[in-house]
mmCIF file of C-alpha atoms in Angstrom:
data_model
loop_
_atom_site.group_PDB
_atom_site.id
_atom_site.type_symbol
_atom_site.label_atom_id
_atom_site.label_comp_id
_atom_site.label_asym_id
_atom_site.label_seq_id
_atom_site.Cartn_x
_atom_site.Cartn_y
_atom_site.Cartn_z
ATOM 1 C CA MET L 1 104.828 -50.066 77.470
ATOM 2 C CA SER L 2 108.231 -52.413 76.966
ATOM 3 C CA ASP L 3 111.818 -50.989 77.314
ATOM 4 C CA THR L 4 112.071 -51.253 73.613
ATOM 5 C CA SER L 5 108.984 -48.833 72.950
ATOM 6 C CA ILE L 6 110.004 -46.489 75.743
ATOM 7 C CA ARG L 7 113.452 -46.208 74.372
ATOM 8 C CA ALA L 8 111.960 -45.682 70.542
ATOM 9 C CA SER L 9 109.788 -42.945 71.882
ATOM 10 C CA MET L 10 112.595 -41.167 73.733
ATOM 11 C CA VAL L 11 114.687 -41.297 70.362
ATOM 12 C CA ASP L 12 111.588 -40.002 68.442
ATOM 13 C CA GLN L 13 111.121 -37.001 71.043
ATOM 14 C CA ASP L 14 115.135 -36.510 70.687
ATOM 15 C CA ILE L 15 115.133 -36.603 66.825
ATOM 16 C CA ALA L 16 112.105 -33.968 66.925
ATOM 17 C CA SER L 17 114.082 -31.787 69.123
ATOM 18 C CA VAL L 18 117.003 -32.161 66.837
ATOM 19 C CA GLN L 19 114.900 -31.418 63.721
ATOM 20 C CA GLU L 20 113.354 -28.233 65.758
ATOM 21 C CA ALA L 21 116.848 -26.973 66.429
ATOM 22 C CA ASN L 22 118.019 -27.159 63.009
ATOM 23 C CA LYS L 23 114.899 -25.505 61.715
ATOM 24 C CA VAL L 24 115.635 -22.621 64.238
ATOM 25 C CA PHE L 25 119.249 -22.519 62.766
ATOM 26 C CA TYR L 26 117.958 -21.732 59.286
ATOM 27 C CA GLU L 27 115.563 -19.209 60.916
ATOM 28 C CA ALA L 28 118.361 -17.377 62.447
ATOM 29 C CA PHE L 29 120.490 -17.491 59.285
ATOM 30 C CA GLU L 30 117.688 -16.162 57.184
ATOM 31 C CA THR L 31 116.643 -13.475 59.349
ATOM 32 C CA LEU L 32 120.215 -12.774 59.691
ATOM 33 C CA ASP L 33 119.802 -12.712 63.411
ATOM 34 C CA ILE L 34 122.867 -13.057 65.503
ATOM 35 C CA GLN L 35 121.466 -13.036 68.768
ATOM 36 C CA LYS L 36 119.268 -16.129 67.348
ATOM 37 C CA MET L 37 122.365 -17.663 66.238
ATOM 38 C CA ASP L 38 124.219 -17.118 69.732
ATOM 39 C CA LYS L 39 121.539 -19.131 71.321
ATOM 40 C CA LEU L 40 122.130 -22.053 69.151
ATOM 41 C CA TRP L 41 125.649 -22.551 69.610
ATOM 42 C CA LEU L 42 127.775 -24.299 72.268
ATOM 43 C CA GLN L 43 130.205 -21.304 73.273
ATOM 44 C CA ASP L 44 133.164 -23.161 73.926
ATOM 45 C CA ASP L 45 136.846 -23.376 72.516
ATOM 46 C CA TYR L 46 136.387 -26.537 70.859
ATOM 47 C CA VAL L 47 133.418 -25.591 68.577
ATOM 48 C CA LYS L 48 134.145 -25.593 64.980
ATOM 49 C CA CYS L 49 132.384 -24.337 61.703
ATOM 50 C CA VAL L 50 133.163 -24.680 58.052
ATOM 51 C CA HIS L 51 131.470 -22.282 55.871
ATOM 52 C CA PRO L 52 131.701 -23.186 52.036
ATOM 53 C CA GLY L 53 135.108 -22.065 50.567
ATOM 54 C CA TRP L 54 136.063 -20.618 53.980
ATOM 55 C CA GLU L 55 139.132 -22.013 56.001
ATOM 56 C CA ILE L 56 137.625 -23.732 59.242
ATOM 57 C CA CYS L 57 136.579 -21.378 62.254
ATOM 58 C CA SER L 58 137.797 -22.811 65.501
ATOM 59 C CA GLY L 59 136.482 -21.477 68.968
ATOM 60 C CA TRP L 60 133.513 -19.758 69.811
ATOM 61 C CA PRO L 61 134.883 -15.875 69.171
ATOM 62 C CA ASP L 62 136.153 -17.051 65.618
ATOM 63 C CA VAL L 63 132.709 -18.908 64.784
ATOM 64 C CA ARG L 64 130.613 -15.892 66.036
ATOM 65 C CA ASP L 65 132.834 -13.380 63.854
ATOM 66 C CA SER L 66 132.490 -15.693 60.977
ATOM 67 C CA TRP L 67 128.278 -15.305 61.187
ATOM 68 C CA VAL L 68 128.802 -11.736 61.950
ATOM 69 C CA LEU L 69 130.666 -11.123 58.794
ATOM 70 C CA ILE L 70 128.285 -13.200 56.773
ATOM 71 C CA PHE L 71 125.231 -11.434 58.203
ATOM 72 C CA ASN L 72 126.887 -7.671 57.624
ATOM 73 C CA HIS L 73 127.527 -8.662 54.134
ATOM 74 C CA THR L 74 124.070 -10.387 53.283
ATOM 75 C CA HIS L 75 121.041 -8.467 52.417
ATOM 76 C CA GLU L 76 118.789 -11.326 51.657
ATOM 77 C CA ILE L 77 119.233 -15.102 51.831
ATOM 78 C CA THR L 78 116.520 -18.179 51.741
ATOM 79 C CA PHE L 79 117.477 -21.949 52.086
ATOM 80 C CA SER L 80 115.179 -24.847 50.810
ATOM 81 C CA VAL L 81 116.595 -27.834 52.970
ATOM 82 C CA SER L 82 115.879 -31.265 51.571
ATOM 83 C CA LEU L 83 117.032 -34.985 52.301
ATOM 84 C CA ILE L 84 117.259 -34.289 55.893
ATOM 85 C CA ASP L 85 118.945 -37.206 57.611
ATOM 86 C CA THR L 86 118.709 -36.893 61.507
ATOM 87 C CA ARG L 87 120.625 -39.228 63.669
ATOM 88 C CA VAL L 88 120.658 -39.027 67.519
ATOM 89 C CA LYS L 89 123.256 -41.471 69.575
ATOM 90 C CA GLU L 90 123.293 -41.016 73.164
ATOM 91 C CA ASP L 91 124.297 -37.391 73.909
ATOM 92 C CA LEU L 92 125.301 -36.571 70.389
ATOM 93 C CA ALA L 93 122.924 -35.361 67.401
ATOM 94 C CA TRP L 94 123.648 -34.536 63.744
ATOM 95 C CA VAL L 95 121.676 -33.586 60.566
ATOM 96 C CA ILE L 96 122.878 -34.129 57.187
ATOM 97 C CA CYS L 97 120.787 -32.346 54.472
ATOM 98 C CA ASN L 98 121.038 -30.550 51.037
ATOM 99 C CA GLU L 99 120.670 -27.038 51.222
ATOM 100 C CA THR L 100 119.606 -25.117 48.128
ATOM 101 C CA ILE L 101 120.958 -21.269 49.012
ATOM 102 C CA ALA L 102 119.452 -18.203 47.194
ATOM 103 C CA THR L 103 120.938 -14.938 47.943
ATOM 104 C CA LYS L 104 120.448 -11.517 46.250
ATOM 105 C CA ASP L 105 123.847 -9.919 45.010
ATOM 106 C CA ASN L 106 123.429 -6.388 43.264
ATOM 107 C CA GLY L 107 119.595 -7.160 42.720
ATOM 108 C CA LYS L 108 120.134 -10.553 40.986
ATOM 109 C CA TRP L 109 119.244 -13.624 42.937
ATOM 110 C CA LEU L 110 121.871 -16.385 43.008
ATOM 111 C CA GLU L 111 121.468 -20.223 43.862
ATOM 112 C CA GLY L 112 123.923 -22.601 44.996
ATOM 113 C CA ARG L 113 123.692 -25.986 46.660
ATOM 114 C CA VAL L 114 125.615 -27.254 49.435
ATOM 115 C CA LEU L 115 125.587 -30.541 51.369
ATOM 116 C CA SER L 116 125.411 -29.842 54.882
ATOM 117 C CA THR L 117 126.343 -31.564 58.499
ATOM 118 C CA ASN L 118 124.976 -29.782 61.199
ATOM 119 C CA ILE L 119 126.049 -31.190 64.700
#
């Protein structure tokens, strides 16, 4: 195997790992499971999260509190994720995707769309 083939294979493995982490993120969100979400996030002072319509959350305590707040006020939520673009560059990876979000409010399903970047 050439060096180029080996590098391409490693990138493919990295992309698959990133896509799996992204899948687990949406599973944690749909099941409203804060313990699963805890395992996915880097728990440092410099982490950031921007939920649609919110101000930026900075630092792990604020980011985690935002998830707890969302989970405590959500009864059911589902995601349909499409147009997934996964990139890996050295030790940084990101996923850009469209989310179609459905949530139940007072017995009625509401749906919205969001462009998301998960790093």
